[in-house]
Amino acid sequence: MDMTNYENKSLLRFTTTGSVDDGKSTLIGRLLYETNCIFEDQYAAVEKTSQQRGNERVDLALLLDGLAAEREQGITIDVAYRYFTTDKRKFIIADTPGHEQYTRNMVTGASNSELAIILIDARHGVLTQSKRHGFLISLLQIPHLVVAVNKMDLVDYDEEVFNRIVQEYREFSQKLDIHDITFIPVSALDGDNVTTRSANMPWYDGHTLLHMLENVHVDADKNYVDFRFPVQYVSRPNLNFRGFAGNVVSGTIKVGEEIAALPSGRTSKIKSIVTFDGELTEAVAGQAVTLTLEDEIDISRGDMIVRKNNLPQVANEFDANICWMDEEPMDRRGHYLIKHTTQKTKAFISGINYKIDVNTLHREDTDTFGLNEIGRVSIRTATPLFFDNYKTNHGTGSFILIDPVTNHTVAAGMIRGKVQTVQDVTPGKRAEATRSSNVKWEEGLLTRSDWAKRNGHEGAILWFTGLSGSGKSTVARKVAGLLFERGCQVAMLDGDNVRHGLCGDLEFTDRDRSENIRRVGEAAKLFFEQGNIVACTFISPFQSDRDFVRGIMPEGHFFEVHIKCDIDVCK
Amino acid sequence: MTHLKQLEQESIHVIREVVAEFKNPVMLYSVGKDSAVMIRLAQKAFHPGKFPFPLMHIDTGYKFPEMYEFRDRFVEEIGARLYVERNEPAIAKGAHPSVLGNDKCCQQLKTKALLDHLNKHEFDAAFGGARRDEEKSRAKERFFSVRDEFGQWDPKNQRPELWNLYNANIDERESVRIFPLSNWTELDVWQYIKLEDIPLVPLYYAQPRKVIEMNGIIVPCEFLETVDPAGKLGFTEDDIQEVDCRFRSLGCIPCTGAVKSSARTIDDIIQEVVDARRSERENRIIDLTSDSSMEQKKREGYF
Ligand SMILES: Nc1nc2c(ncn2[C@@H]2O[C@H](COP(=O)(O)OP(=O)(O)O)[C@@H](O)[C@H]2O)c(=O)[nH]1
């Protein structure tokens, strides 16, 4: 391994969790050990302790016990950070304990992670705790989840056991918002499938855990669309220089591009992008830079520089999921400080929707939140915040609440959007966009990509076919409804409806049936061009007609759904 | 972005947050490699301006002559303000590990000097170059580490740190220690030093030195007197040998040994760190006294 290489090395932050004794510490110890990130003197100390305790093998888990108190109790009580490196990547592990009392710690560790590993003891299968961990990962929107089924050696490396766990966990995860799950059967103690493939499990044809960690593609998870630059510090070293220092939280910006400053709304252009290492022509998400503008506009810490035609939501009341982190329960009448991007302002809880039982995922009524409780609230702030939905932008969608008396960090929050009223979600009105709202149209035609930018998704045609009575309309309506709930822009074209208007002149001959589909296809395409996900329900028995519609669409945007149902059942 | 760029960005963010949120920050400057990296990051954070806080060196009087030399030249070159502070009464009384023991000596010359002078200048935030990978108890340290009025760390009562949202609220008498390099490893530091061409005290680079080996710890012979002022250990001219060695970390002469090494260039050092089978602080006598000694020191207000 050429670990001296640093020019192409990337970084992966991940978190590990599992119930006590699932083998989390052993697994991390194994990763550190096998990537040569453990020193002889550390190893010797652990070897000695293992012997003192009468262990047969060197207990790699001992490498991780940080504080004296924990060493005495033999448990991990707080988030600890570990590091290891290979020639490809540097890894930062946020090692979090899995007990229920420590939901707070898991949320903390997960907040900066791009991947999560959940350990499951093969002997015990999917426990309530494993589900809770999955829920938290979904809540924190960690893009990648690895379920490591550990202690395979204790179940004779049995494929059946593994498959059962995979199936059960997959089923459960349908309820969650997790898109990328990988299952790996491992033995942390012996190292099977951790860094090298296991000879004991020839039936497993996936990758080792380390291979997965080294190769998982995380760059694509970043938001490169919505330019957001919360001003962190105003730099005025001399009379001739006035710059705004901060991180590009998301998106990109180039010299010469037009920007708007929030909250003033004043516009200007980027004059220069200054760094210690020279000026840049473009800054991208993740960079710390200093921006200067063509015009003198008044900007201070907490303001946000954005693109004129791609604004975040601006509001002083919003809905959010929160995790309560303080021993002291939420004070419904109390005032808190909210820290959001680089802004800090007063806030109070203006409403409580529900709390979620992290074990059953049931929503429950409540009028307060105690330590480790999670749920949905509305928060009102003294000054407006500039935010996006957490799902599309972690940087502008996350916040913490601080108790101004104790100074404790009492809650972590993930913004959903502006507070919604019934009016906002009645049909006919566009649901809240999941990517940037308030995108402004400048000049010229609105193109498909303009719509996609605003909606946070591309348009598409979902073509439902099937016999009359097969239930295709019911399915299509359901799909459209679910998409709508997620904030997607949807439209429906139904066979029965168009027959009354657009195609009222057509008969049911083969020729007219084809003409019917042609017209509907063209109409659907018009909707599609304007950003819609169009759910079409037509009997359309002819392959050639469907191919026609597919043919007028850009590749990858036409999806055919055939609803299969026995003809007798249909009747 | 490469891992070094990401670490750099994270550290710069932390440094700027501190300047924006605290009244009177200071950066602790130990003249070592981690301090050197931290200063470069501070320069980057505020470019084209200078970083808007002073440096403070807690001097025990037992630092290597090369360190003092380097310190004064470097600080002048970058145009920073530097406070050099010492526990003068303790130094006058001859505080030394051979008299007080390692722990007490450290407590007097480092911890007490630090706390007294943080108070004297009314600094409410102090940057330190400590890294989580250095030592077990540091693995749980925060970027923003709140200390009570006695500078004490309470590991059981730390604030959670989420995303990059740091809670900078403290009470009148409290202060914070800030660790911008929390997520850096020794290897990251060396690679960054190479990438950025950061100047260092030459003691980090190997050369043949006349030394005496004491219980596996290598001490340059010119410092024999500083290490063993009373001559209790009984070394003589005959024990002197010439050895290729360098210092992996720099502390006080009586408590820091050299390691055998032929790493003369930065590339050699990086290779050595990659191949290293022993942790960086092993030649620091201060950590070895008991299994929890660093944690104990931190609880008392040490970094
Ligand atoms: N047989 C077997 N034992 C394991 C395996 N992984 C961990 N263990 C044992 O399970 C126990 C708990 O492991 P530990 O890593 O401390 O669990 P943690 O509480 O999740 O950190 C220890 O006795 C380990 O040696 C494994 O893959 N196979």
Short mmCIF file of C-alpha atoms in Angstrom, two decimals, chain B:
data_model
loop_
_atom_site.label_atom_id
_atom_site.label_comp_id
_atom_site.label_asym_id
_atom_site.label_seq_id
_atom_site.Cartn_x
_atom_site.Cartn_y
_atom_site.Cartn_z
CA MET B 1 -11.93 17.32 -2.78
CA THR B 2 -8.99 15.51 -1.26
CA HIS B 3 -9.05 14.54 2.37
CA LEU B 4 -6.54 17.25 3.25
CA LYS B 5 -8.67 19.93 1.61
CA GLN B 6 -11.70 18.70 3.54
CA LEU B 7 -9.82 18.71 6.83
CA GLU B 8 -8.49 22.15 6.02
CA GLN B 9 -11.96 23.46 5.29
CA GLU B 10 -13.35 22.02 8.52
CA SER B 11 -10.58 23.62 10.57
CA ILE B 12 -10.94 26.98 8.87
CA HIS B 13 -14.65 26.91 9.58
CA VAL B 14 -13.98 26.28 13.27
CA ILE B 15 -11.38 29.04 13.52
CA ARG B 16 -13.68 31.59 11.90
CA GLU B 17 -16.60 30.60 14.10
CA VAL B 18 -14.51 31.23 17.19
CA VAL B 19 -13.45 34.66 16.03
CA ALA B 20 -17.04 35.53 15.19
CA GLU B 21 -18.50 34.27 18.45
CA PHE B 22 -15.95 35.02 21.17
CA LYS B 23 -14.70 38.31 22.50
CA ASN B 24 -11.07 37.60 23.11
CA PRO B 25 -9.55 34.45 21.60
CA VAL B 26 -5.91 33.44 21.72
CA MET B 27 -3.99 30.74 19.89
CA LEU B 28 -1.68 28.62 21.98
CA TYR B 29 1.63 28.26 20.24
CA SER B 30 3.85 25.39 21.31
CA VAL B 31 6.40 25.80 18.48
CA GLY B 32 5.69 22.21 17.39
CA LYS B 33 4.43 20.81 14.11
CA ASP B 34 0.75 20.86 15.08
CA SER B 35 0.96 24.50 16.08
CA ALA B 36 2.65 25.21 12.79
CA VAL B 37 -0.24 23.67 10.87
CA MET B 38 -2.78 25.46 13.05
CA ILE B 39 -1.16 28.80 12.34
CA ARG B 40 -1.18 28.14 8.62
CA LEU B 41 -4.90 27.40 8.85
CA ALA B 42 -5.47 30.63 10.75
CA GLN B 43 -3.62 32.53 8.05
CA LYS B 44 -5.83 30.91 5.44
CA ALA B 45 -9.01 31.62 7.36
CA PHE B 46 -8.45 35.36 7.39
CA HIS B 47 -6.52 35.98 4.22
CA PRO B 48 -5.96 38.63 2.88
CA GLY B 49 -6.09 39.99 6.43
CA LYS B 50 -3.98 38.82 9.34
CA PHE B 51 -5.54 36.51 11.87
CA PRO B 52 -7.21 38.73 14.46
CA PHE B 53 -5.86 37.19 17.67
CA PRO B 54 -2.51 36.91 19.43
CA LEU B 55 -0.38 33.82 20.03
CA MET B 56 0.63 32.68 23.47
CA HIS B 57 3.55 30.40 24.28
CA ILE B 58 3.50 28.78 27.69
CA ASP B 59 7.20 28.52 28.32
CA THR B 60 8.46 26.10 30.94
CA GLY B 61 12.02 27.27 30.52
CA TYR B 62 12.93 23.72 29.50
CA LYS B 63 12.34 23.97 25.79
CA PHE B 64 15.08 23.21 23.30
CA PRO B 65 17.23 26.21 22.29
CA GLU B 66 16.30 25.61 18.64
CA MET B 67 12.68 26.07 19.58
CA TYR B 68 13.18 29.51 21.10
CA GLU B 69 15.24 30.56 18.12
CA PHE B 70 12.70 29.30 15.65
CA ARG B 71 9.79 30.79 17.57
CA ASP B 72 11.13 34.30 17.58
CA ARG B 73 12.12 34.28 13.93
CA PHE B 74 8.86 32.70 12.75
CA VAL B 75 6.57 34.97 14.73
CA GLU B 76 8.36 38.01 13.39
CA GLU B 77 8.16 36.71 9.84
CA ILE B 78 4.41 36.26 9.90
CA GLY B 79 3.89 39.49 11.81
CA ALA B 80 1.90 37.97 14.65
CA ARG B 81 1.63 39.19 18.23
CA LEU B 82 3.14 36.78 20.73
CA TYR B 83 2.85 36.54 24.50
CA VAL B 84 5.47 34.40 26.20
CA GLU B 85 4.21 33.42 29.64
CA ARG B 86 5.81 31.40 32.41
CA ASN B 87 5.15 30.36 35.97
CA GLU B 88 8.07 32.45 37.22
CA PRO B 89 7.77 31.63 40.93
CA ALA B 90 7.89 27.89 40.21
CA ILE B 91 10.78 28.27 37.82
CA ALA B 92 12.67 30.35 40.39
CA LYS B 93 12.17 27.59 42.93
CA GLY B 94 13.77 25.13 40.52
CA ALA B 95 10.73 23.10 39.49
CA HIS B 96 12.00 19.98 37.74
CA PRO B 97 10.64 16.46 37.18
CA SER B 98 13.52 15.00 39.17
CA VAL B 99 12.41 17.05 42.18
CA LEU B 100 8.63 17.24 41.80
CA GLY B 101 7.89 14.17 39.74
CA ASN B 102 6.56 14.44 36.20
CA ASP B 103 2.97 15.09 37.08
CA LYS B 104 3.55 17.87 39.59
CA CYS B 105 6.15 19.52 37.43
CA CYS B 106 3.76 19.57 34.49
CA GLN B 107 0.99 20.82 36.69
CA GLN B 108 3.14 23.76 37.86
CA LEU B 109 4.94 24.74 34.70
CA LYS B 110 2.24 24.03 32.15
CA THR B 111 -1.26 23.78 33.59
CA LYS B 112 -0.90 26.48 36.22
CA ALA B 113 1.00 28.81 33.92
CA LEU B 114 -1.66 28.35 31.28
CA LEU B 115 -4.64 28.93 33.56
CA ASP B 116 -3.06 31.93 35.30
CA HIS B 117 -2.30 33.67 32.06
CA LEU B 118 -5.58 32.87 30.36
CA ASN B 119 -7.12 34.63 33.34
CA LYS B 120 -4.67 37.48 33.36
CA HIS B 121 -5.41 38.36 29.74
CA GLU B 122 -9.09 37.52 30.07
CA PHE B 123 -9.01 35.19 27.10
CA ASP B 124 -12.37 33.47 26.70
CA ALA B 125 -11.30 31.01 23.99
CA ALA B 126 -7.94 29.34 23.49
CA PHE B 127 -7.02 27.38 20.37
CA GLY B 128 -4.88 24.32 20.91
CA GLY B 129 -3.32 21.97 18.38
CA ALA B 130 -4.31 18.71 20.10
CA ARG B 131 -5.65 15.92 17.91
CA ARG B 132 -8.07 13.17 18.84
CA ASP B 133 -5.83 10.43 17.50
CA GLU B 134 -3.00 11.38 19.84
CA GLU B 135 -4.27 9.75 22.94
CA LYS B 136 -7.25 7.69 24.11
CA SER B 137 -8.98 10.23 26.30
CA ARG B 138 -8.73 12.80 23.53
CA ALA B 139 -10.85 10.63 21.23
CA LYS B 140 -13.91 12.04 22.96
CA GLU B 141 -12.79 15.61 23.12
CA ARG B 142 -14.94 18.15 21.32
CA PHE B 143 -13.95 20.88 18.88
CA PHE B 144 -15.34 23.35 21.42
CA SER B 145 -14.37 22.10 24.87
CA VAL B 146 -15.99 24.04 27.68
CA ARG B 147 -13.95 24.54 30.86
CA ASP B 148 -15.14 25.79 34.20
CA GLU B 149 -13.54 28.70 35.99
CA PHE B 150 -10.67 26.46 37.04
CA GLY B 151 -10.09 25.33 33.47
CA GLN B 152 -11.32 21.84 34.30
CA TRP B 153 -12.66 19.40 31.74
CA ASP B 154 -15.65 17.27 32.64
CA PRO B 155 -15.70 14.41 30.15
CA LYS B 156 -19.08 13.18 31.36
CA ASN B 157 -20.75 16.48 30.78
CA GLN B 158 -19.86 17.54 27.28
CA ARG B 159 -22.06 19.21 24.75
CA PRO B 160 -23.04 17.21 21.72
CA GLU B 161 -21.62 18.63 18.49
CA LEU B 162 -23.85 18.23 15.47
CA TRP B 163 -23.17 19.03 11.83
CA ASN B 164 -20.89 22.05 11.87
CA LEU B 165 -23.07 23.99 14.28
CA TYR B 166 -20.99 24.87 17.30
CA ASN B 167 -22.54 26.09 20.51
CA ALA B 168 -20.37 28.98 21.63
CA ASN B 169 -22.50 30.07 24.57
CA ILE B 170 -20.63 30.17 27.85
CA ASP B 171 -21.02 31.81 31.22
CA GLU B 172 -19.01 34.74 32.46
CA ARG B 173 -16.39 32.69 34.28
CA GLU B 174 -16.15 29.82 31.87
CA SER B 175 -13.86 29.54 28.89
CA VAL B 176 -13.42 27.18 25.97
CA ARG B 177 -10.55 25.32 24.48
CA ILE B 178 -10.83 25.00 20.74
CA PHE B 179 -9.26 22.15 18.82
CA PRO B 180 -9.37 22.88 15.11
CA LEU B 181 -7.16 19.86 14.34
CA SER B 182 -9.42 17.38 16.13
CA ASN B 183 -9.87 15.18 13.07
CA TRP B 184 -6.28 15.27 11.84
CA THR B 185 -3.90 12.37 12.33
CA GLU B 186 -0.13 12.53 12.59
CA LEU B 187 0.08 11.44 8.97
CA ASP B 188 -2.34 14.15 7.83
CA VAL B 189 -0.26 16.74 9.62
CA TRP B 190 2.95 15.67 7.92
CA GLN B 191 1.36 15.44 4.51
CA TYR B 192 -0.09 18.89 4.96
CA ILE B 193 3.29 20.24 6.04
CA LYS B 194 4.71 18.88 2.83
CA LEU B 195 1.86 20.10 0.66
CA GLU B 196 2.03 23.57 2.15
CA ASP B 197 5.79 23.70 2.59
CA ILE B 198 5.45 24.75 6.22
CA PRO B 199 8.72 25.60 8.03
CA LEU B 200 9.54 23.60 11.17
CA VAL B 201 12.06 23.44 13.97
CA PRO B 202 14.99 21.39 12.55
CA LEU B 203 14.85 19.00 15.52
CA TYR B 204 12.10 17.13 13.69
CA TYR B 205 14.57 16.04 11.02
CA ALA B 206 17.10 13.32 11.62
CA GLN B 207 20.81 13.95 11.86
CA PRO B 208 23.66 12.32 13.69
CA ARG B 209 23.55 13.57 17.27
CA LYS B 210 25.74 12.85 20.27
CA VAL B 211 23.37 11.20 22.70
CA ILE B 212 23.01 9.14 25.82
CA GLU B 213 20.51 6.32 25.95
CA MET B 214 18.59 6.15 29.22
CA ASN B 215 16.19 3.22 29.62
CA GLY B 216 15.39 3.24 25.93
CA ILE B 217 14.97 6.98 25.79
CA ILE B 218 17.50 8.92 23.75
CA VAL B 219 18.73 12.22 25.14
CA PRO B 220 21.17 14.47 23.31
CA CYS B 221 24.18 14.72 25.60
CA GLU B 222 24.29 18.49 25.57
CA PHE B 223 21.07 18.30 27.55
CA LEU B 224 22.24 15.78 30.08
CA GLU B 225 22.38 18.44 32.70
CA THR B 226 18.92 19.68 31.99
CA VAL B 227 17.54 16.16 32.23
CA ASP B 228 19.53 15.11 35.27
CA PRO B 229 20.66 18.26 37.07
CA ALA B 230 21.76 16.49 40.22
CA GLY B 231 23.70 13.85 38.34
CA LYS B 232 21.68 11.17 40.08
CA LEU B 233 21.56 8.92 37.06
CA GLY B 234 25.31 8.67 36.95
CA PHE B 235 25.95 8.91 33.23
CA THR B 236 29.43 9.86 32.12
CA GLU B 237 31.34 10.79 28.98
CA ASP B 238 31.74 7.10 28.24
CA ASP B 239 28.01 6.65 27.73
CA ILE B 240 27.95 9.11 24.86
CA GLN B 241 27.36 7.65 21.43
CA GLU B 242 26.59 9.11 18.04
CA VAL B 243 23.19 8.11 16.74
CA ASP B 244 21.00 9.13 13.81
CA CYS B 245 17.89 10.43 15.48
CA ARG B 246 15.11 12.95 15.44
CA PHE B 247 12.27 14.19 17.63
CA ARG B 248 8.84 12.95 16.77
CA SER B 249 7.14 15.42 19.03
CA LEU B 250 8.64 18.35 20.88
CA GLY B 251 8.08 19.05 24.53
CA CYS B 252 10.30 19.88 27.49
CA ILE B 253 13.87 18.64 27.38
CA PRO B 254 13.64 16.52 30.55
CA CYS B 255 10.51 14.78 29.32
CA THR B 256 11.02 14.36 25.60
CA GLY B 257 13.31 11.78 24.09
CA ALA B 258 14.51 11.45 20.53
CA VAL B 259 13.84 8.40 18.40
CA LYS B 260 16.34 6.57 16.23
CA SER B 261 15.64 7.58 12.68
CA SER B 262 17.32 8.40 9.43
CA ALA B 263 14.43 10.50 8.14
CA ARG B 264 16.22 13.58 6.88
CA THR B 265 13.55 14.94 4.59
CA ILE B 266 9.83 15.43 4.79
CA ASP B 267 9.28 12.49 2.44
CA ASP B 268 11.39 10.27 4.68
CA ILE B 269 9.28 11.35 7.64
CA ILE B 270 6.01 10.64 5.89
CA GLN B 271 7.27 7.19 4.99
CA GLU B 272 8.39 6.69 8.56
CA VAL B 273 5.00 7.68 9.94
CA VAL B 274 3.29 5.27 7.58
CA ASP B 275 5.59 2.47 8.66
CA ALA B 276 5.57 3.49 12.31
CA ARG B 277 4.77 0.72 14.67
CA ARG B 278 4.81 2.90 17.76
CA SER B 279 2.63 5.82 18.68
CA GLU B 280 3.85 9.32 18.52
CA ARG B 281 3.68 10.13 22.20
CA GLU B 282 5.47 7.07 23.45
CA ASN B 283 8.61 9.08 24.09
CA ARG B 284 6.69 11.61 26.03
CA ILE B 285 7.22 10.61 29.57
CA ILE B 286 4.16 12.58 30.61
CA ASP B 287 1.65 10.12 29.22
CA LEU B 288 3.23 7.02 30.57
CA THR B 289 2.86 7.45 34.31
CA SER B 290 -0.52 5.77 34.53
CA ASP B 291 -3.09 4.51 32.10
CA SER B 292 -5.34 7.49 32.67
CA SER B 293 -2.74 10.18 33.16
CA MET B 294 -3.70 12.33 30.21
CA GLU B 295 -7.33 12.26 31.18
CA GLN B 296 -6.37 13.26 34.72
CA LYS B 297 -4.31 16.17 33.40
CA LYS B 298 -7.09 17.32 31.15
CA ARG B 299 -9.52 17.23 34.01
CA GLU B 300 -7.19 19.54 35.88
CA GLY B 301 -7.07 22.04 33.08
CA TYR B 302 -4.21 20.86 30.92
CA PHE B 303 -4.96 20.83 27.19
#
